[in-house]
Each structure stands twice: as C-alpha cells, then as structure tokens.
Short mmCIF file of C-alpha atoms and ligand atoms in Angstrom, two decimals:
data_model
loop_
_atom_site.label_atom_id
_atom_site.label_comp_id
_atom_site.label_asym_id
_atom_site.label_seq_id
_atom_site.Cartn_x
_atom_site.Cartn_y
_atom_site.Cartn_z
CA UNK A 1 136.18 35.06 97.61
CA UNK A 2 138.69 36.72 95.32
CA UNK A 3 137.44 39.77 93.45
CA UNK A 4 137.68 39.94 89.68
CA UNK A 5 140.54 42.41 90.22
CA UNK A 6 142.35 40.42 93.01
CA UNK A 7 142.17 37.41 90.63
CA UNK A 8 143.79 39.16 87.72
CA UNK A 9 146.38 40.71 90.00
CA UNK A 10 147.18 37.27 91.64
CA UNK A 11 147.16 35.02 88.65
CA UNK A 12 147.83 36.99 85.52
CA UNK A 13 149.72 40.09 86.43
CA UNK A 14 153.45 39.54 85.75
CA UNK A 15 156.37 42.05 84.89
CA UNK A 16 156.41 42.71 80.95
CA UNK A 17 159.55 44.76 80.53
CA UNK A 18 159.15 44.68 76.82
CA UNK A 19 155.81 46.44 76.85
CA UNK A 20 155.44 50.17 77.51
CA UNK A 21 152.31 49.21 79.89
CA UNK A 22 151.08 45.83 80.73
CA UNK A 23 147.96 44.60 82.79
CA UNK A 24 145.96 47.22 84.70
CA UNK A 25 144.71 49.92 82.25
CA UNK A 26 142.08 50.14 79.50
CA UNK A 27 144.62 48.79 77.12
CA UNK A 28 148.16 47.59 77.00
CA UNK A 29 150.75 49.62 75.18
CA UNK A 30 153.70 48.32 73.03
CA UNK A 31 156.28 50.37 71.26
CA UNK A 32 156.12 50.12 67.51
CA UNK A 33 158.84 52.54 66.34
CA UNK A 34 160.43 55.75 67.51
CA UNK A 35 157.23 57.69 67.06
CA UNK A 36 154.22 55.44 67.69
CA UNK A 37 152.85 53.02 70.29
CA UNK A 38 150.24 50.48 69.68
CA UNK A 39 147.17 50.22 72.30
CA UNK A 40 145.69 46.74 72.50
CA UNK A 41 142.63 45.68 74.49
CA UNK A 42 140.30 42.65 74.46
CA UNK A 43 136.60 42.43 75.50
CA UNK A 44 134.36 39.49 75.74
CA UNK A 45 130.59 39.42 75.71
CA UNK A 46 129.01 36.38 77.01
CA UNK A 47 125.26 35.47 76.36
CA UNK A 48 123.35 35.59 79.56
CA UNK A 49 126.04 37.55 81.43
CA UNK A 50 126.40 40.57 79.15
CA UNK A 51 123.26 40.30 77.05
CA UNK A 52 120.03 38.41 76.66
CA UNK A 53 120.24 35.30 74.46
CA UNK A 54 117.48 36.66 72.20
CA UNK A 55 119.32 40.11 71.90
CA UNK A 56 118.83 42.03 68.63
CA UNK A 57 121.89 40.76 66.57
CA UNK A 58 122.41 44.19 64.78
CA UNK A 59 122.62 45.89 68.17
CA UNK A 60 124.88 43.11 69.52
CA UNK A 61 127.47 43.61 66.56
CA UNK A 62 127.35 47.32 67.43
CA UNK A 63 128.01 46.72 71.03
CA UNK A 64 130.71 44.25 70.75
CA UNK A 65 132.93 46.66 68.88
CA UNK A 66 131.56 49.64 70.79
CA UNK A 67 132.94 48.43 74.09
CA UNK A 68 136.37 47.90 72.63
CA UNK A 69 136.36 51.25 70.92
CA UNK A 70 135.55 52.68 74.30
CA UNK A 71 138.87 51.36 75.75
CA UNK A 72 140.74 53.03 72.82
CA UNK A 73 138.93 56.33 73.80
CA UNK A 74 139.95 55.93 77.30
CA UNK A 75 143.70 55.69 76.28
CA UNK A 76 143.38 58.56 73.63
CA UNK A 77 144.22 56.04 70.86
CA UNK A 78 143.10 56.12 67.25
CA UNK A 79 141.42 52.81 66.73
CA UNK A 80 142.76 50.90 63.60
CA UNK A 81 142.36 47.05 63.52
CA UNK A 82 140.12 44.67 65.23
CA UNK A 83 139.98 40.84 65.56
CA UNK A 84 136.72 38.93 66.20
CA UNK A 85 136.44 35.55 68.01
CA UNK A 86 132.93 34.11 67.99
CA UNK A 87 131.47 31.02 69.42
CA UNK A 88 128.08 30.32 67.92
CA UNK A 89 125.46 27.70 69.01
CA UNK A 90 124.27 27.18 65.36
CA UNK A 91 124.65 28.79 62.07
CA UNK A 92 121.73 31.19 61.45
CA UNK A 93 122.35 33.25 58.36
CA UNK A 94 119.63 35.84 59.40
CA UNK A 95 121.41 36.25 62.65
CA UNK A 96 124.95 36.50 61.11
CA UNK A 97 123.72 38.97 58.38
CA UNK A 98 122.44 41.31 61.07
CA UNK A 99 125.24 40.92 63.57
CA UNK A 100 127.89 41.61 60.94
CA UNK A 101 125.93 44.63 59.65
CA UNK A 102 125.92 46.13 63.12
CA UNK A 103 129.47 45.43 63.57
CA UNK A 104 130.62 46.82 60.32
CA UNK A 105 128.33 49.94 60.46
CA UNK A 106 130.48 51.07 63.53
CA UNK A 107 133.77 49.68 62.18
CA UNK A 108 133.29 51.66 59.02
CA UNK A 109 132.26 54.87 60.93
CA UNK A 110 135.56 54.61 62.71
CA UNK A 111 137.66 53.25 59.81
CA UNK A 112 138.52 50.22 61.76
CA UNK A 113 139.39 47.20 59.75
CA UNK A 114 138.48 43.58 60.75
CA UNK A 115 141.73 41.71 60.14
CA UNK A 116 141.10 38.24 61.52
CA UNK A 117 139.43 36.12 64.23
CA UNK A 118 138.23 32.71 65.08
CA UNK A 119 134.91 30.85 64.81
CA UNK A 120 133.77 27.84 66.73
CA UNK A 121 130.61 26.10 67.86
CA UNK A 122 129.57 26.71 71.54
CA UNK A 123 127.57 28.94 73.60
CA UNK A 124 127.09 32.47 72.11
CA UNK A 125 130.27 34.29 73.08
CA UNK A 126 131.69 37.38 71.31
CA UNK A 127 135.27 38.50 71.95
CA UNK A 128 136.79 41.45 70.13
CA UNK A 129 140.47 42.48 70.41
CA UNK A 130 141.18 45.98 69.20
CA UNK A 131 144.43 47.75 68.28
CA UNK A 132 144.92 51.45 67.94
CA UNK A 133 147.74 53.99 67.48
CA UNK A 134 149.02 56.62 69.76
CA UNK A 135 152.00 58.86 69.33
CA UNK A 136 154.84 57.73 71.71
CA UNK A 137 154.21 59.04 75.35
CA UNK A 138 150.79 60.60 74.67
CA UNK A 139 148.59 57.71 76.05
CA UNK A 140 146.09 58.62 78.72
CA UNK A 141 146.75 56.35 81.69
CA UNK A 142 144.74 55.66 84.84
CA UNK A 143 147.84 56.38 86.89
CA UNK A 144 148.49 60.05 86.12
CA UNK A 145 145.67 61.87 88.10
CA UNK A 146 147.10 64.80 90.22
CA UNK A 147 145.73 66.28 93.46
CA UNK A 148 143.73 69.37 92.52
CA UNK A 149 142.44 67.98 89.19
CA UNK A 150 138.92 68.48 88.27
CA UNK A 151 137.11 65.26 87.68
CA UNK A 152 134.87 65.27 84.41
CA UNK A 153 132.34 62.92 82.88
CA UNK A 154 131.04 62.89 79.33
CA UNK A 155 127.33 62.57 78.40
CA UNK A 156 124.88 61.53 81.05
CA UNK A 157 125.32 58.62 83.47
CA UNK A 158 123.03 55.77 84.75
CA UNK A 159 120.70 55.35 81.71
CA UNK A 160 122.14 51.92 80.65
CA UNK A 161 121.36 50.72 84.36
CA UNK A 162 117.97 52.34 84.27
CA UNK A 163 116.92 50.75 81.03
CA UNK A 164 118.32 47.24 82.22
CA UNK A 165 116.28 47.68 85.46
CA UNK A 166 113.06 48.32 83.30
CA UNK A 167 113.70 45.25 81.26
CA UNK A 168 114.17 43.15 84.39
CA UNK A 169 110.89 44.83 85.85
CA UNK A 170 112.64 46.29 88.73
CA UNK A 171 111.50 49.65 87.68
CA UNK A 172 108.68 50.84 85.34
CA UNK A 173 109.39 53.62 82.85
CA UNK A 174 106.99 55.11 80.37
CA UNK A 175 107.53 54.05 76.71
CA UNK A 176 108.97 57.46 75.92
CA UNK A 177 111.30 57.36 79.06
CA UNK A 178 112.49 53.77 78.05
CA UNK A 179 113.01 54.77 74.48
CA UNK A 180 115.25 57.68 75.48
CA UNK A 181 117.55 55.59 77.82
CA UNK A 182 117.71 52.16 76.03
CA UNK A 183 120.17 53.27 73.45
CA UNK A 184 122.69 53.64 76.32
CA UNK A 185 122.28 49.98 77.08
CA UNK A 186 122.06 48.47 73.59
CA UNK A 187 123.82 50.91 71.37
CA UNK A 188 126.29 52.89 73.42
CA UNK A 189 128.49 55.54 71.66
CA UNK A 190 132.06 55.07 72.10
CA UNK A 191 133.78 58.53 72.79
CA UNK A 192 136.73 57.97 70.56
CA UNK A 193 136.86 61.63 69.21
CA UNK A 194 136.85 62.87 72.91
CA UNK A 195 139.55 60.51 73.88
CA UNK A 196 141.74 61.80 71.00
CA UNK A 197 141.04 65.42 71.95
CA UNK A 198 141.80 64.75 75.51
CA UNK A 199 145.43 63.64 74.65
CA UNK A 200 146.83 67.10 75.43
CA UNK A 201 144.35 68.10 77.97
CA UNK A 202 143.58 65.17 80.46
CA UNK A 203 145.88 63.80 83.02
CA UNK A 204 144.03 60.54 83.31
CA UNK A 205 141.09 58.81 81.74
CA UNK A 206 139.01 55.77 82.05
CA UNK A 207 135.79 54.67 80.28
CA UNK A 208 132.79 53.86 82.63
CA UNK A 209 132.05 50.18 82.13
CA UNK A 210 131.50 48.99 85.57
CA UNK A 211 129.98 52.04 87.31
CA UNK A 212 131.33 55.62 87.99
CA UNK A 213 132.59 54.82 91.51
CA UNK A 214 134.30 51.50 90.54
CA UNK A 215 135.88 53.03 87.50
CA UNK A 216 136.88 56.33 89.12
CA UNK A 217 138.15 54.05 91.99
CA UNK A 218 140.61 52.48 89.39
CA UNK A 219 142.12 55.86 88.66
CA UNK A 220 142.43 56.77 92.32
CA UNK A 221 144.13 53.46 93.17
CA UNK A 222 146.53 53.55 90.15
CA UNK A 223 147.36 57.27 90.88
CA UNK A 224 147.37 56.90 94.72
CA UNK A 225 145.02 59.80 95.36
CA UNK A 226 141.48 60.27 96.62
CA UNK A 227 138.46 62.09 95.29
CA UNK A 228 135.59 64.16 96.32
CA UNK A 229 132.54 64.28 94.15
CA UNK A 230 129.09 66.17 94.27
CA UNK A 231 126.22 63.87 93.45
CA UNK A 232 123.89 66.65 92.32
CA UNK A 233 126.61 67.87 89.84
CA UNK A 234 126.43 64.47 87.91
CA UNK A 235 124.58 64.88 84.70
CA UNK A 236 121.45 62.67 84.29
CA UNK A 237 118.59 62.25 81.83
CA UNK A 238 115.09 63.35 82.23
CA UNK A 239 114.05 59.69 82.46
CA UNK A 240 116.33 59.41 85.41
CA UNK A 241 115.06 62.63 86.93
CA UNK A 242 111.55 61.17 86.80
CA UNK A 243 112.51 58.42 89.17
CA UNK A 244 111.29 58.64 92.91
CA UNK A 245 113.28 56.03 94.61
CA UNK A 246 116.39 57.88 95.83
CA UNK A 247 118.44 54.86 96.88
CA UNK A 248 117.88 53.33 93.45
CA UNK A 249 118.81 56.43 91.62
CA UNK A 250 122.03 56.76 93.48
CA UNK A 251 122.80 53.11 92.64
CA UNK A 252 122.09 53.51 89.01
CA UNK A 253 124.12 56.86 88.59
CA UNK A 254 127.09 55.83 90.88
CA UNK A 255 127.28 52.19 90.38
CA UNK A 256 125.37 51.45 87.26
CA UNK A 257 127.65 49.73 84.61
CA UNK A 258 127.67 49.96 80.91
CA UNK A 259 127.38 53.72 80.16
CA UNK A 260 130.61 53.82 78.18
CA UNK A 261 131.06 57.43 78.90
CA UNK A 262 134.46 58.62 79.78
CA UNK A 263 135.64 59.95 83.22
CA UNK A 264 138.73 62.03 83.16
CA UNK A 265 140.83 64.30 85.44
CA UNK A 266 142.39 67.54 84.18
CA UNK A 267 144.24 70.49 85.85
CA UNK A 268 141.81 73.51 86.70
CA UNK A 269 143.80 75.47 83.82
CA UNK A 270 142.14 73.34 81.33
CA UNK A 271 138.59 74.35 82.19
CA UNK A 272 138.02 76.82 79.36
CA UNK A 273 139.50 74.41 76.80
CA UNK A 274 137.25 71.65 78.06
CA UNK A 275 134.18 73.92 77.82
CA UNK A 276 134.94 74.79 74.30
CA UNK A 277 135.60 71.15 73.36
CA UNK A 278 132.10 70.32 74.76
CA UNK A 279 130.46 72.89 72.52
CA UNK A 280 132.51 71.90 69.49
CA UNK A 281 131.54 68.22 69.99
CA UNK A 282 127.92 68.81 70.97
CA UNK A 283 128.63 66.50 74.00
CA UNK A 284 128.17 67.56 77.72
CA UNK A 285 131.31 67.53 79.56
CA UNK A 286 130.54 68.19 83.28
CA UNK A 287 132.94 68.67 86.19
CA UNK A 288 131.70 66.63 89.20
CA UNK A 289 134.35 67.01 91.76
CA UNK A 290 138.07 67.07 92.31
CA UNK A 291 141.02 64.80 93.11
CA UNK A 292 142.27 64.89 96.85
CA UNK A 293 145.37 63.79 98.64
CA UNK A 294 143.24 61.75 101.08
CA UNK A 295 142.59 58.17 99.96
CA UNK A 296 139.08 56.99 99.03
CA UNK A 297 136.17 58.74 97.38
CA UNK A 298 133.59 60.79 99.24
CA UNK A 299 130.32 61.52 97.45
CA UNK A 300 128.48 64.46 98.91
CA UNK A 301 124.62 64.49 98.63
CA UNK A 302 122.87 67.82 97.96
CA UNK A 303 122.41 68.22 101.88
CA UNK A 304 126.10 67.84 102.43
CA UNK A 305 125.86 64.48 103.99
CA UNK A 306 128.03 61.70 102.36
CA UNK A 307 126.43 58.98 100.32
CA UNK A 308 127.10 55.27 101.14
CA UNK A 309 126.37 52.66 98.65
CA UNK A 310 125.94 48.97 99.23
CA UNK A 311 127.66 47.96 96.01
CA UNK A 312 130.00 50.56 94.34
CA UNK A 313 130.03 48.87 90.86
CA UNK A 314 129.98 45.61 88.87
CA UNK A 315 132.30 42.72 89.77
CA UNK A 316 131.70 39.45 87.88
CA UNK A 317 132.54 37.39 90.98
CA UNK A 318 130.72 39.30 93.79
P1 ADP B 401 138.31 47.23 80.97
O1 ADP B 401 137.09 47.25 81.81
O2 ADP B 401 138.86 48.44 80.65
O3 ADP B 401 137.97 46.42 79.71
P2 ADP B 401 139.11 45.16 82.79
O4 ADP B 401 138.41 45.67 83.92
O5 ADP B 401 138.35 44.05 82.00
O6 ADP B 401 139.27 46.49 81.79
O7 ADP B 401 140.44 44.63 83.11
C1 ADP B 401 141.43 45.35 84.02
C2 ADP B 401 142.84 45.00 83.52
O8 ADP B 401 143.00 43.58 83.69
C3 ADP B 401 143.19 45.37 82.00
O9 ADP B 401 144.30 45.90 81.80
C4 ADP B 401 142.98 43.94 81.30
O10 ADP B 401 143.76 43.79 80.13
C5 ADP B 401 143.52 43.08 82.34
N1 ADP B 401 143.10 41.63 82.45
C6 ADP B 401 141.76 41.23 82.56
N2 ADP B 401 141.65 39.89 82.56
C7 ADP B 401 143.04 39.50 82.33
C8 ADP B 401 143.46 38.20 82.15
N3 ADP B 401 142.79 37.10 82.15
N4 ADP B 401 144.81 38.04 81.86
C9 ADP B 401 145.62 39.17 81.77
N5 ADP B 401 145.13 40.41 82.05
C10 ADP B 401 143.85 40.63 82.21
MG1 MG B 402 137.92 50.27 80.03
#
C-alpha cells in the first residue's frame, strides 16, 4: 500500500515554477514583492483521528491553530493571517463559544487575524490554513542540512504520546505525572519565536508532528544526508523518566507524534549563540547528534548499541 508521502508525491506533486517552494516542506513559499515571501500551510484535524469526539472545545480551538503556527515556526515565518474551514455535526453554541475562545486566545497572542473560512454540516472536521511573512531568501527549509551540523531539539520529547497512551489505558501514570504531560497533547505551544530567532542560525528546521525519527527523516531525505543521534541526550520529562518499559519509552520519544517541538540543524560554530538563545527564551534547546554523509539515521543507546524501532513515526495510511 502507498504511504502518506508516496501518495502525495505520486498524485499531488507537480512542478510549480511560479512558487518559490511547492509541495514537500512545512509550508509553501510564494514571492510577494522584492523583499518578502509568503509562507502558506494548511492542516486538518479530524474527529476520531486527531482528537476524541468529546474533546474539550477550548483546547481544540487552541490546538487547531497551534499545529498551523508550528508549521510557520518550522519555516521561520512570522504568522499573520488564518482561514478556518469547519464542518460541524450540529450547532452547539456552548461548543462554538469555547472553541472560538480557544482559537482566538492563541490567535491574539500571536497577532494572527482570522480573515475567512467556510462552514458546513458534517462530521466534526477542522481545517486551518495559515499565512506568514518571511524576508526573501530567509526561510528555513528541510533541504539545507549540511554534513557536520549539530542536530538540536526544543523542549522535551514524547510527552504527548505518553499522555495519549495513558488516556488509551496502555500505560498508567499518577495524576501528577499525567497533569505534567497532558498539555503537550491538548495544548501544545508552537515555537514561533524560536523559529524567528533561528532564521540566521539554523541550516534546516522541521516541527515534530509525526515523531522525531519520521520528521528528522524528512530533513535527511530532502538534504540527501544521514544522521547519528544519541538516545540518552534527548531531553525528556520526569513523567517519562518514571516509566519502566524501555521499548515503550523508545517508541514514545523517537516515534511519538504531536509534540510540536522544533528539530533543527546548525553548524557547530552556532553553539554558543544557541545556548544563549535557550537561556533568553527559557526554553531547553538540546544537541542530540549530528548530520553525517552516510544515508539513514543511526540511534545509539547508552550502551553504544543501535536502537531499532518497529515503527519510526506516524503515517495515516500504515
Ligand atoms: P506537515 O506535517 O508539516 O503539516 P505534511 O506531512 O502534512 O506536512 O505534508 C507534507 C507536504 O506535503 C507538505 O508540503 C504539504 O503541503 C504537502 N501535501 C500534503 N497533502 C497534500 C495534498 N493533498 N496535495 C498537495 N500537497 C499536499
Ligand atoms: Mg510541519
């Protein structure tokens, strides 16, 4: 069966000479004028696939915009405008009041204007298109990683997958542990300011929406390079540290989706700048490995042995 990415490649990827960048990155780029480019991206959240049908509408409004803002962050774009397409099973004013409050709380924080959309009846389905500005030539593409670059991640990885596993009763967390990791799942923080700051620092950037290995894999493929990463260097929460099942932990950290942290590569000469940026933003930025000339990604466990996963990330069709 075709994977999600084979499908996009085969049926929807065509040459787009009038665009600066077409299908294949976190956002498309089009030239607006001599100085500016517009980054444009769309993301759909489907009830039963991306969230539970009875999900808290305020948090859903937040998350619908957050995942789009995260794509702007991954391009180094300043988000400006959003378009919201909604299909709703019924008109519930209580639901709409809370959903729109969650959406606008985040939109206002980032000064993003909702400039249009579409509303129809159907299964609950939320689609946000976002547009942001980038000075010409400054976008952070997946395709520009260089051999020798450090690989960095923001924040901590795997909490969204851990919280989801708890809700699905695949693991059991204490109430405190759950409360510390559930915001990553329901209320992720898009790293917009980090993306902007990385414009002059990083070679390539992606946001982690399908799992670290899958998303880093997109950088490696687009840049035609490989990577070596060190599992024990990957920052994790205390809730994750308290887990005992080693295989499951590896799965959550390396292949858990939905963290919406940034993974970026930067030359070693930028280390001090990145460390200062981390302090200034009060956001952990951690080097976890480096880009190599060989193809593929090797993950070293603490004992030096390579780690192999059954599934390296989320694919809607696998
Ligand atoms: P992200 O996880 O950053 O939102 P995706 O993995 O959803 O990106 O998509 C990968 C790339 O494929 C993006 O450039 C996206 O715009 C493009 N893409 C996805 N679905 C389609 C489609 N149906 N038609 C055209 N392009 C698509
Ligand atoms: Mg993305």
